[in-house]
Coordinates of C-alpha atoms in Angstrom, one line a residue:
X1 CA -56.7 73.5 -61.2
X2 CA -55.8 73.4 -57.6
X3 CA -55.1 70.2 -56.0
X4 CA -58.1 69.0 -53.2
X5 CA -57.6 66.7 -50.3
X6 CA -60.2 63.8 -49.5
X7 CA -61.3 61.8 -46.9
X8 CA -58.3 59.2 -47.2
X9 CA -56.1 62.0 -46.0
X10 CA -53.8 60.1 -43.3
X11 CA -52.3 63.3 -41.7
X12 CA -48.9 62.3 -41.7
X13 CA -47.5 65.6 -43.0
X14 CA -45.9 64.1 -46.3
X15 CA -47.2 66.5 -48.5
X16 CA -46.7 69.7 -46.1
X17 CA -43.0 68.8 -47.1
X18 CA -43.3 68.4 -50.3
X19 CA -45.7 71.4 -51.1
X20 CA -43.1 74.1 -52.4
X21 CA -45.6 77.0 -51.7
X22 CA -47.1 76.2 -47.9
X23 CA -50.5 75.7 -48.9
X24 CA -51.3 72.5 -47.3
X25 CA -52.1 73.2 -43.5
X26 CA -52.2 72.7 -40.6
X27 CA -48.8 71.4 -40.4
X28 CA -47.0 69.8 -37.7
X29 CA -46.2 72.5 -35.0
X30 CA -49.1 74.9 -36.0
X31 CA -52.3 75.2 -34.2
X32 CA -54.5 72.3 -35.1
X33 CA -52.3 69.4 -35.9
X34 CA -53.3 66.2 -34.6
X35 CA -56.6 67.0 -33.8
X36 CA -57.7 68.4 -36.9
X37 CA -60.0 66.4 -38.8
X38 CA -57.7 66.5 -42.3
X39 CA -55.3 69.0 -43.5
X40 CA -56.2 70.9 -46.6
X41 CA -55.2 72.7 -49.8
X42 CA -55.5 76.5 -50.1
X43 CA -57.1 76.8 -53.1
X44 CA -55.6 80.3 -53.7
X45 CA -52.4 79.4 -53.1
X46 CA -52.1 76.1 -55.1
X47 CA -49.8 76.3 -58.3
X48 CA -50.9 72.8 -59.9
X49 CA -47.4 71.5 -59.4
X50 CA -48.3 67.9 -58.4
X51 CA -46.0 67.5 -55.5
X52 CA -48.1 67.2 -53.1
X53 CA -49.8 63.6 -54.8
X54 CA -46.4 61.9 -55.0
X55 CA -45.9 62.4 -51.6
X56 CA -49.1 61.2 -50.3
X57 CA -49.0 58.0 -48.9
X58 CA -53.0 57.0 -49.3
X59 CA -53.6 58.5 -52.7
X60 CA -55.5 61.7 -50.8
X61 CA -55.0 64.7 -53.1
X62 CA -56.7 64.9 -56.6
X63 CA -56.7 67.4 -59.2
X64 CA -60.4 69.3 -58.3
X65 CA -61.1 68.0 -62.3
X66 CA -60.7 64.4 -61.4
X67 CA -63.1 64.3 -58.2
X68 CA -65.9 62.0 -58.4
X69 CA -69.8 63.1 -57.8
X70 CA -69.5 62.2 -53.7
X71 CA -65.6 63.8 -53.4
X72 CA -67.0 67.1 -54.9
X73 CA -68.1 68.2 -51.2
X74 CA -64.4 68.6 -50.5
X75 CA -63.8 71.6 -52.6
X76 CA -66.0 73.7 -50.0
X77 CA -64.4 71.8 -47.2
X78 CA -60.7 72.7 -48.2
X79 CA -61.9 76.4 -49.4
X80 CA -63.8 76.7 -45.8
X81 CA -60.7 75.9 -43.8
X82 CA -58.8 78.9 -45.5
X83 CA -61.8 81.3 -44.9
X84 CA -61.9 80.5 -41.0
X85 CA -57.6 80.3 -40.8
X86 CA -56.3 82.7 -43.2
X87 CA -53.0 81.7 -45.3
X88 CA -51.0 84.9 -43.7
X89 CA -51.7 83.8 -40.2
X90 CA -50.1 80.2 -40.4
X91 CA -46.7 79.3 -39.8
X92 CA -43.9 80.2 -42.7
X93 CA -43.2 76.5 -43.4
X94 CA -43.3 73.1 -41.9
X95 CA -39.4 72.6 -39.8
X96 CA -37.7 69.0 -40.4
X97 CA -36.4 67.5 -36.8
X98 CA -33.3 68.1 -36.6
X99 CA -31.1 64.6 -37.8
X100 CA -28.7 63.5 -35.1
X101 CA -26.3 61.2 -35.0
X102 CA -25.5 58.8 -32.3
X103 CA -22.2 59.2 -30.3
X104 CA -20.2 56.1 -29.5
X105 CA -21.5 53.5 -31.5
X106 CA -25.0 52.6 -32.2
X107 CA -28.0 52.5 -30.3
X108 CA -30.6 49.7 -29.6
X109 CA -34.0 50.4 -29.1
X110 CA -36.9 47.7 -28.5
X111 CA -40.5 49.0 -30.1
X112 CA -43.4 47.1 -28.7
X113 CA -46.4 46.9 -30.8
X114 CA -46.3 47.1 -34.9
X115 CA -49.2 49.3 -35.8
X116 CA -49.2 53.4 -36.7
X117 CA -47.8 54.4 -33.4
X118 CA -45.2 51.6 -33.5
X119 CA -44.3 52.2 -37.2
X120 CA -44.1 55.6 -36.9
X121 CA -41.7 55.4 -33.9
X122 CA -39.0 53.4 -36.0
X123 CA -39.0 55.5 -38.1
X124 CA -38.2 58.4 -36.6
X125 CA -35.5 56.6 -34.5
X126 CA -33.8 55.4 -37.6
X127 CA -34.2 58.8 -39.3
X128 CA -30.5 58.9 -37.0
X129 CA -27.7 57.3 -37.8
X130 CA -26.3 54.8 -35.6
X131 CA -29.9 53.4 -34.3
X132 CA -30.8 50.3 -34.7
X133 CA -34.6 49.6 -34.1
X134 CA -36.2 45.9 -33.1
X135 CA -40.4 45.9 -33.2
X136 CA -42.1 43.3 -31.5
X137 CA -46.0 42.5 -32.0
X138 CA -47.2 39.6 -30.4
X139 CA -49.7 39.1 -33.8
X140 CA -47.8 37.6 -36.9
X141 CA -48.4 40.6 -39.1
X142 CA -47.6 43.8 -38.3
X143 CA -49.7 47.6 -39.0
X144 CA -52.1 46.7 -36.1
X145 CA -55.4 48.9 -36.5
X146 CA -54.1 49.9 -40.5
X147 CA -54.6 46.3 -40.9
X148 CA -57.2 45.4 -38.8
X149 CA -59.1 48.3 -37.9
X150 CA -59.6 50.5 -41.5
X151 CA -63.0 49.4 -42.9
X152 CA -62.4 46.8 -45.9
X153 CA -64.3 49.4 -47.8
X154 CA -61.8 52.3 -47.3
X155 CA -58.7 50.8 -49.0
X156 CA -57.3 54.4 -50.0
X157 CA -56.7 55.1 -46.4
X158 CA -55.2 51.7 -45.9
X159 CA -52.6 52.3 -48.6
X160 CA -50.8 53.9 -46.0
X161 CA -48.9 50.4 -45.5
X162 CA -46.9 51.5 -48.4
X163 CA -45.4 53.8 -46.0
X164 CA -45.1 51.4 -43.4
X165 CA -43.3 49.1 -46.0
X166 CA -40.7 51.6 -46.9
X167 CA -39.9 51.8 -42.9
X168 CA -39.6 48.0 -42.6
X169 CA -36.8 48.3 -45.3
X170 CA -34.8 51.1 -43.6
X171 CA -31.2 49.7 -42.5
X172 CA -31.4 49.0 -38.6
X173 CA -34.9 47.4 -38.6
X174 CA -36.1 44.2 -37.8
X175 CA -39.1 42.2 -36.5
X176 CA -40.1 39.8 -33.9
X177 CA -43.5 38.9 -34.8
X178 CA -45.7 36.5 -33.2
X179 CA -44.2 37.3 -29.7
X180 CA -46.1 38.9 -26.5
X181 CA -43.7 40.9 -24.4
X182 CA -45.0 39.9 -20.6
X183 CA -45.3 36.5 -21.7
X184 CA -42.9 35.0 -24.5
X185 CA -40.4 38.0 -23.4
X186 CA -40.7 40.4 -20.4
X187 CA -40.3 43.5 -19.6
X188 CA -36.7 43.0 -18.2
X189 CA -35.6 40.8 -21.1
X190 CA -36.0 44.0 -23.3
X191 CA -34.1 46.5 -21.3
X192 CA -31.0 43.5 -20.8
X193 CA -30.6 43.7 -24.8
X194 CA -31.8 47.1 -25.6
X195 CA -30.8 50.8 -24.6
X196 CA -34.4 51.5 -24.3
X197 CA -37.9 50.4 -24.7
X198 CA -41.0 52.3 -26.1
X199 CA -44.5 51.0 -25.6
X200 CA -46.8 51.8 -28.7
X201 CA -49.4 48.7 -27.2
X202 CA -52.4 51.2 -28.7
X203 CA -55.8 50.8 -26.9
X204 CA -57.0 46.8 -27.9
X205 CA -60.2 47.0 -25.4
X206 CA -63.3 49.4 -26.0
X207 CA -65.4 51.2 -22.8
X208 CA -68.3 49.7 -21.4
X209 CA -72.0 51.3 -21.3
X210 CA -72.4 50.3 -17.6
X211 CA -76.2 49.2 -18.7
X212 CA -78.2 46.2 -17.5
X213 CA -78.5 43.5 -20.2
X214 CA -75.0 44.8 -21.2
X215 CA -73.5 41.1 -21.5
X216 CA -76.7 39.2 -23.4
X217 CA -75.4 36.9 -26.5
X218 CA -76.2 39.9 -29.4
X219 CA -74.9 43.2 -27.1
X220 CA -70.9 43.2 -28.9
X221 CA -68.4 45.4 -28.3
X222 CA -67.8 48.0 -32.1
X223 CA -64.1 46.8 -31.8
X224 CA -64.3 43.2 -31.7
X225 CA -66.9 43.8 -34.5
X226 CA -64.8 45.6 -36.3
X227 CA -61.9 43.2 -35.4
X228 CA -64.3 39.9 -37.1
X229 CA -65.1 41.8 -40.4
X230 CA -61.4 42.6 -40.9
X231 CA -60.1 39.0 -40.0
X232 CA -58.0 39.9 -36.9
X233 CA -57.3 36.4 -35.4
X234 CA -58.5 37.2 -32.0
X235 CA -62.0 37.6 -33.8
X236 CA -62.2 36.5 -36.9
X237 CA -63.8 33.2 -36.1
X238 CA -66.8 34.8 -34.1
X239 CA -70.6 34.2 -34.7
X240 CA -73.0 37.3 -34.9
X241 CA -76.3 37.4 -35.0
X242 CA -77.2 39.0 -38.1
X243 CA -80.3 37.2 -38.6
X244 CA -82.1 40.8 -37.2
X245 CA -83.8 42.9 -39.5
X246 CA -82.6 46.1 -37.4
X247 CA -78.8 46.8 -35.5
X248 CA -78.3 49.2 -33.4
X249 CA -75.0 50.9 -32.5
X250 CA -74.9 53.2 -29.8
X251 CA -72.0 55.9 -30.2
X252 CA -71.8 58.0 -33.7
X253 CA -68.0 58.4 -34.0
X254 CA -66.1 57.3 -37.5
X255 CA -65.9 53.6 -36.0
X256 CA -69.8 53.7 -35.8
X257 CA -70.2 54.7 -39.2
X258 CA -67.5 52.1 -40.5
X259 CA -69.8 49.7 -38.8
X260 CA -73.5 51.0 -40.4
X261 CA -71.7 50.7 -43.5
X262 CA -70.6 47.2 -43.4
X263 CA -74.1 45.9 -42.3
X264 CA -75.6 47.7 -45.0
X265 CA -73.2 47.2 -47.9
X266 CA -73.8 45.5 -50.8
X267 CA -71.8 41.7 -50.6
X268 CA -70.8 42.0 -54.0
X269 CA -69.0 45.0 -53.5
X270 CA -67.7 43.9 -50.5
X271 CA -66.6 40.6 -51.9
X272 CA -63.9 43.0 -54.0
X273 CA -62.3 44.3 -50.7
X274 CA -60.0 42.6 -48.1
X275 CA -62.9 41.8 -45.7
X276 CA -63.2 38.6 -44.4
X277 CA -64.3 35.6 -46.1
X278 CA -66.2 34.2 -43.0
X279 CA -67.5 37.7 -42.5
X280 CA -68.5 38.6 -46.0
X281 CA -70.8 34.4 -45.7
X282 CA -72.2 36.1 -43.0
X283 CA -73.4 39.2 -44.2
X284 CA -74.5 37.5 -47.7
X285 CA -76.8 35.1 -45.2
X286 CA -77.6 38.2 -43.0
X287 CA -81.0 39.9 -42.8
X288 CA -80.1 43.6 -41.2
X289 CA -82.0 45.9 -43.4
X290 CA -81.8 49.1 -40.4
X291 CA -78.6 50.3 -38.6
X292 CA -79.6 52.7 -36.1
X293 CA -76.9 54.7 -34.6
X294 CA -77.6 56.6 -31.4
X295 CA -76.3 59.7 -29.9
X296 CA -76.8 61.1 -26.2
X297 CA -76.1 64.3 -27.2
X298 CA -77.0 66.3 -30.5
X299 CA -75.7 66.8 -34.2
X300 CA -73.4 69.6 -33.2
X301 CA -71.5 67.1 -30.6
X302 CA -71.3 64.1 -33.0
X303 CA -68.1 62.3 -32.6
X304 CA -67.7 61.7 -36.4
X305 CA -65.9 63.6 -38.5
X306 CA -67.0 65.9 -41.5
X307 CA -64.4 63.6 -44.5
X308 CA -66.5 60.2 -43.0
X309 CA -70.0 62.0 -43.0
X310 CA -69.5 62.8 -46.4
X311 CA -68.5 59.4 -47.1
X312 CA -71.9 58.2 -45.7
X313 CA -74.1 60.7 -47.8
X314 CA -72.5 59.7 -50.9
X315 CA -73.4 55.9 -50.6
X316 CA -75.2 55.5 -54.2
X317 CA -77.8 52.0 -52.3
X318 CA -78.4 53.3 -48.7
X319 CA -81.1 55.6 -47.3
X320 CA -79.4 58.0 -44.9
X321 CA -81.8 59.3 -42.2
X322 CA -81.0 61.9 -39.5
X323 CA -83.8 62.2 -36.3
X324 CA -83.2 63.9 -33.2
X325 CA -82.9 67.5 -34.5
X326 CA -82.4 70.1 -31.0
X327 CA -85.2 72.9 -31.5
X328 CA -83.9 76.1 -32.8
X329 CA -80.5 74.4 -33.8
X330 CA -79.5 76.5 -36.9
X331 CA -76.6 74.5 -39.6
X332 CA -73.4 76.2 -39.6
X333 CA -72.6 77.1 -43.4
X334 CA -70.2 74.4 -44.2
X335 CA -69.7 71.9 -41.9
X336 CA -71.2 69.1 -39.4
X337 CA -74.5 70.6 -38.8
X338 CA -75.0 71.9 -42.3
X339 CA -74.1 68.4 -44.0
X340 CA -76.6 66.4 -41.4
X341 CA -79.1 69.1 -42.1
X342 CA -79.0 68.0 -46.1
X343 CA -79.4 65.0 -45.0
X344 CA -82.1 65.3 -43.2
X345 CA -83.9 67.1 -45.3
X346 CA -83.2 63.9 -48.4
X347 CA -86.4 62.0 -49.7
X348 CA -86.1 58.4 -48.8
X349 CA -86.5 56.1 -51.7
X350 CA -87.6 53.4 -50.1
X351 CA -87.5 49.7 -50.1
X352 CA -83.6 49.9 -49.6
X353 CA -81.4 49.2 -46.9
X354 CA -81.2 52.3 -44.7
X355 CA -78.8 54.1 -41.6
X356 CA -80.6 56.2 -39.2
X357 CA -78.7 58.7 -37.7
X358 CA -80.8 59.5 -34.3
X359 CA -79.4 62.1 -31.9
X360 CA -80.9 62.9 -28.3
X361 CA -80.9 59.6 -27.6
X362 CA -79.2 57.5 -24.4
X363 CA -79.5 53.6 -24.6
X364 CA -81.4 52.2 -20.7
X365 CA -80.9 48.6 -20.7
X366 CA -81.0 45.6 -22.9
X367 CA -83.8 43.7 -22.6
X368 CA -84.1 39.6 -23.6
X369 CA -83.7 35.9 -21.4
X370 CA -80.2 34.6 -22.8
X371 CA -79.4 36.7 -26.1
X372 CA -80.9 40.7 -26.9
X373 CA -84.2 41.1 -28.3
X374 CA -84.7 44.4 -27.9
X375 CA -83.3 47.9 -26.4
X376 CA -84.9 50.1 -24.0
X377 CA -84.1 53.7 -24.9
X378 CA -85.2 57.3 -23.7
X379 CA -85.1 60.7 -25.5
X380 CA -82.6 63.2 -24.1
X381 CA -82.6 67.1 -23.8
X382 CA -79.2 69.0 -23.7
X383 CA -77.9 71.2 -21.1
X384 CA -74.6 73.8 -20.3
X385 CA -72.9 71.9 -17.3
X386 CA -71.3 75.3 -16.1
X387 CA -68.2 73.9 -17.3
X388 CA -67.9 74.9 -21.0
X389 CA -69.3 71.5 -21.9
X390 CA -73.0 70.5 -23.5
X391 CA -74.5 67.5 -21.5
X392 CA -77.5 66.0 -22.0
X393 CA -80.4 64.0 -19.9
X394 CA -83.4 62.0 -19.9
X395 CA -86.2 64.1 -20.9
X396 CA -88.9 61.8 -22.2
X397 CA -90.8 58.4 -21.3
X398 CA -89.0 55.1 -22.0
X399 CA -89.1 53.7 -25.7
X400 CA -88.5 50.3 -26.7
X401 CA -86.2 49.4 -30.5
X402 CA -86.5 45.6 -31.4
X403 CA -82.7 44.3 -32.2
X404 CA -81.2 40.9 -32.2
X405 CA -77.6 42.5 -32.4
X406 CA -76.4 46.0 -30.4
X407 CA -73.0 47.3 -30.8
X408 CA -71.6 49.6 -28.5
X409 CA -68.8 52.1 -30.0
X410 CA -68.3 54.6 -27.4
X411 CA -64.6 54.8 -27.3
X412 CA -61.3 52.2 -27.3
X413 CA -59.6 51.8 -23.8
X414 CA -55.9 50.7 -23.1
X415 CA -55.0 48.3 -20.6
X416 CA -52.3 48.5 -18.3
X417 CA -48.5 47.9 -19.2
X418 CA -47.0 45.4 -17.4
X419 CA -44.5 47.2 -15.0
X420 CA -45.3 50.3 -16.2
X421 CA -47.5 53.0 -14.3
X422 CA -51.0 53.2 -15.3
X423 CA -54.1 56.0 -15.0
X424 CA -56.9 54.2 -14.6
X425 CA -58.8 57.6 -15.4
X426 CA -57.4 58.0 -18.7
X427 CA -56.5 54.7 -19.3
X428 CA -52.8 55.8 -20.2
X429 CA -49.5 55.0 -19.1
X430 CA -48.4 58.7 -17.1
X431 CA -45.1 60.2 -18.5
X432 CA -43.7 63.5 -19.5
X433 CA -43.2 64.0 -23.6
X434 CA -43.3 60.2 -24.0
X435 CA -40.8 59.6 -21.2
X436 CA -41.9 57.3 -18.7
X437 CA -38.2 57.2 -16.8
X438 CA -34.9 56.7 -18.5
X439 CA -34.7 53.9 -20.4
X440 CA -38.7 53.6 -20.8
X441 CA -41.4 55.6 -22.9
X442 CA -44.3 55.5 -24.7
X443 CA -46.0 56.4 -27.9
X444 CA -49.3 56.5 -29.3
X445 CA -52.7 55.9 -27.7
X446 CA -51.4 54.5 -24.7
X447 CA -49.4 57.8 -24.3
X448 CA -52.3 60.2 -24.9
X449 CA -55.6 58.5 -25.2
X450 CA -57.6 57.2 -28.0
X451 CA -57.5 60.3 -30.2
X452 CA -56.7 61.3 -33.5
X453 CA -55.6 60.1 -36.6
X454 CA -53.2 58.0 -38.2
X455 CA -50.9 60.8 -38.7
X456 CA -50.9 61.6 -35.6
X457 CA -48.9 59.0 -34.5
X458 CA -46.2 60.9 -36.4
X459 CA -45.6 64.3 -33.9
X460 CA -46.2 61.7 -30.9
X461 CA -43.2 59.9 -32.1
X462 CA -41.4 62.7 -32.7
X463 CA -41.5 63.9 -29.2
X464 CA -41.3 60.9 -27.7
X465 CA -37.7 59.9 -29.6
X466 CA -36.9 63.6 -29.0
X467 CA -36.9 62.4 -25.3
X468 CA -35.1 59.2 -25.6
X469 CA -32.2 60.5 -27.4
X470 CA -32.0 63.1 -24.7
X471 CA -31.7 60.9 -22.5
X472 CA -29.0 58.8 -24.4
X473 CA -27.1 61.9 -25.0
X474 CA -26.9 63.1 -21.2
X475 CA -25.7 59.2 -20.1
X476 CA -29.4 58.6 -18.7
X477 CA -29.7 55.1 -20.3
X478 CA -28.1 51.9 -19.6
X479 CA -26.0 49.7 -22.4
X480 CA -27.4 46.1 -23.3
X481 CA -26.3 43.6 -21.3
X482 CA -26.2 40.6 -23.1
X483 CA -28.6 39.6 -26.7
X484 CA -31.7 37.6 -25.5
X485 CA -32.7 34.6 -27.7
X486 CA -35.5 35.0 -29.8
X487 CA -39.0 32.7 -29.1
X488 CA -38.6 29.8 -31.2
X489 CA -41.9 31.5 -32.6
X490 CA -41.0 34.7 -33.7
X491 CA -41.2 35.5 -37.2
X492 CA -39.3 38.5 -38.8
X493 CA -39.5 40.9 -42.2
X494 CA -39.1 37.8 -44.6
X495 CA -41.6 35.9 -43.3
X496 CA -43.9 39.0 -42.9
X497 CA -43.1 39.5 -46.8
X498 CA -43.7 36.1 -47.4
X499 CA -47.2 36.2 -46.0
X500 CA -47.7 39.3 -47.8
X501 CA -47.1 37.8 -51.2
X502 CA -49.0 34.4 -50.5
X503 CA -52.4 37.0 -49.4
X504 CA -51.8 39.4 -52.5
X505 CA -51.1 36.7 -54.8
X506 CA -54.8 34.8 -53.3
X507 CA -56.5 38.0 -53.6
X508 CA -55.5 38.6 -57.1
X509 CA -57.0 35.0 -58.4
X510 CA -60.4 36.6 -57.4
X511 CA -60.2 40.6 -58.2
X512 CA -58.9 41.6 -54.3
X513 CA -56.4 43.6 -52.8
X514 CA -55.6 40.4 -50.9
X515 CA -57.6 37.4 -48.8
X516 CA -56.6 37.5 -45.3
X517 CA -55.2 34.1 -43.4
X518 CA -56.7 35.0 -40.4
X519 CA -55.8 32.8 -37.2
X520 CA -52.1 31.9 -36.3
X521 CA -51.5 29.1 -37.5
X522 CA -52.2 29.8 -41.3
X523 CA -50.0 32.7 -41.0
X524 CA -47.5 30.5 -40.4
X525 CA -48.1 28.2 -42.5
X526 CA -48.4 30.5 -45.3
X527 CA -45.0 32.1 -44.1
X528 CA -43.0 28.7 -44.2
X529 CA -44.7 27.9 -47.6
X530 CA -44.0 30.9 -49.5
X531 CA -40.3 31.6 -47.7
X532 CA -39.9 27.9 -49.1
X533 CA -41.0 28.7 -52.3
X534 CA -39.1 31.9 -52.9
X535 CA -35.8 30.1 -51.8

């Protein structure tokens, strides 16, 4: 009964640890880790031991007897891996960082930003003793993109907070929540109390399409979509027009297909998740019967991953189309192409709510006087640029979708870092293994880009603090000068647990994981009221 990894897989490594026979790969150092889609059971090597689900942060690895009708797909996708990267050719087992301890007293480091990359950075700093660790989010809650930016519907994946709770509770830590460095503290204030500072600000803007029409009342950016369903307070008092019977979102990578979801979902079952309230009204009152997704290129250079395709073909209410098929395009045996090619060969069953999938596709310009009405589109055809890339271009006469609401979702984008260097190319702050200069680093997307997973964040850190306490061992950084004092604002880990309670306990009155507070100011209220309370 070998154990079978699902789409909630985070990627953090956990259970490469924990497995006592190497099966689960790839594993941190080995050829494929942190871009990898998943890591995956060998079936053959698997001795039913259980480790492996104890270990898991997000609930990811089942028994293959306990997988339900749309996880069964994942037996053939762990078994594929192994057939394509052979057990014997992997590396003998996954190798712990070495644990240091801190010379003369303890160290203080500064963490800016509270989501994956920032979590993930404390705790690997506190993994030594003698560091202490302050992380500073200018949002009241921490977990940034676990919390806001994880579909409502995909609460396995978000149980990865457990983890992030277990860090919070390490000896060393502490929060200051509710405070922008560059504004409420700067840049300097940091490095005058700390030893060092790491940047984990993650990518919070999304690229633009450079079309005309682009900025019509109805054309939205996928993130601040995203962002309004999950109750971020930045967004979570916006107004979309869902009162189109067709949305399009141009882009087809896992944020696209969280999206298509949403606006096809069924309220009810929504209205059991942690979405927001003001968002779940909306989508009750909304008309959007069609989410067409578009794609420049074709199936074999779609952005989304195999775990989240698999997610969309099992949806029970939802007909799943797929257009834009590349002549003589054969499906692989097991993967992207052959999945999209099932698909597309599905009967609709009509009269339900339905996601089109349409490849060689590339959005023109937005067409409408002061919000979208429609979108001006033309077929592409695909072509070797000489560099070992597949491009594609217009190859067709101008077609016209009617929408009220286009999202785009073709990549996040950092911006810069206050007093820090920035690459305007790659939108990332330039260093050398997290290392900005002594004293300064970075971590996470604004280190290396908007890519991966969740796990991810974990071998960033890992380098990244590998090059801090270099430095601090070679007599590179600085000692704090003198303690700053804290915004009157700030909020730390009891208030954070505080609000935590008062949204659990609220979501368990009505069958949820929790109901969000979502603006400022009821975060803090709740935090006073409950810390009150519990006192």
């Amino acid at each position: 009964m070998p154990y079978v990894v699902t789409r909630s897989c985070c990627a953090d490594a956990s259970c490469v640890l924990a497995c006592p026979v190497n099966c689960i790969h790839p594993a941190p150092g080995e050829p494929g880790f942190g871009t990898a889609e998943m890591l995956y059971v060998d079936p053959r090597t698997c001795v039913d031991c259980g480790a492996c689900t104890t270990a898991c942060p997000v609930d990811a690895l089942k028994p293959h007897t306990k997988l339900g009708e749309g996880e069964l797909p994942f037996l053939e996708l762990n078994a594929g891996y192994y057939r394509r990267n052979p057990h014997a050719d992997r590396t003998p087992m996954y190798v712990v960082p070495r644990r240091r301890t801190v010379p003369e007293g303890e160290l203080s480091v500064a963490v800016v930003g509270a989501g994956p990359a920032g979590m993930f950075a404390a705790d690997e700093l506190l993994r030594h003793p003698g560091v202490s660790v302050t992380v500073h989010d200018r949002l009241p809650t921490p977990y940034g993109l676990a919390r806001a930016g994880v579909a409502p519907d995909h609460q396995d994946t978000k149980q990865v907070t457990r983890l992030f709770g277990s860090i919070e509770s390490q000896p060393g830590f502490r929060y200051r929540l509710g405070v922008e460095v560059g504004t409420d503290l700067t840049h300097a204030d940091l490095l005058r109390e700390h030893h060092a500072v790491v940047y984990a600000v993650g990518a919070a803007t999304d690229r633009r399409l450079g079309i005309e029409g682009e900025d019509l009342r109805g054309s939205v950016s996928a993130t601040d979509f995203v962002s309004w369903y999950n109750g971020h307070p930045d967004r979570a008092h916006d107004d979309h027009p869902l009162d189109t019977e067709r949305a399009v979102v141009i882009g087809n990578g896992n944020v696209a297909l969280d999206v298509a979801r949403i606006l096809t979902a069924d309220p009810g079952t929504l209205a059991r998740t942690d979405i927001s309230d003001r968002a779940l009204a909306a989508l009750r009152a909304g008309k959007v019967r069609e989410v067409v997704l578009l794609g420049r290129r074709g199936p074999a250079q779609a952005a989304f991953t195999v775990p989240e395709l698999l997610a969309l073909s099992a949806l029970k209410d939802v007909d799943v189309l797929v257009e834009g098929w590349p002549d003589g395009l054969d499906p692989d045996t097991s993967g992207k192409t052959r999945l999209l090619a099932d698909l597309a060969a599905r009967t609709p069953a009509g009269g339900r709510r339905r996601i089109v999938l349409r490849f060689l596709t590339s959005p023109v310009r937005l067409t409408g006087d002061t919000s979208v009405r429609a979108l001006e589109i033309t077929p592409t055809e695909l072509y070797d640029a000489g560099d070992g890339t597949v491009r594609a271009r217009p190859a067709g006469d101008p077609q016209t979708l009617e929408t009220g609401l286009v999202l785009r979702s073709v990549g996040y984008r950092a911006r810069p870092v206050p007093g820090l260097p920035f690459d305007e190319a790659s939108a990332t702050v330039p260093h050398e293994r997290g290392r900005v200069g002594p004293g300064v680093y970075v971590a996470g997307w604004i280190k290396r880009g908007p890519t991966g997973f969740i796990g991810t964040n974990k071998t960033c850190a890992q380098e990244t603090v590998a090059s801090l306490l270099d430095d601090f061992a070679a007599g590179r950084l600085t000692g704090p000068a003198r303690a700053v004092r804290a915004p009157a604002q700030a909020l730390g880990l009891d208030a954070w647990r505080a609000i935590d309670r008062a949204e659990r306990a609220a979501g368990e009155a009505q069958g949820r994981p929790r109901v969000k507070f979502t603006d400022a100011e009821s975060l803090r209220r709740a935090a006073r009221a409950a810390l009150t309370a519990h006192t």
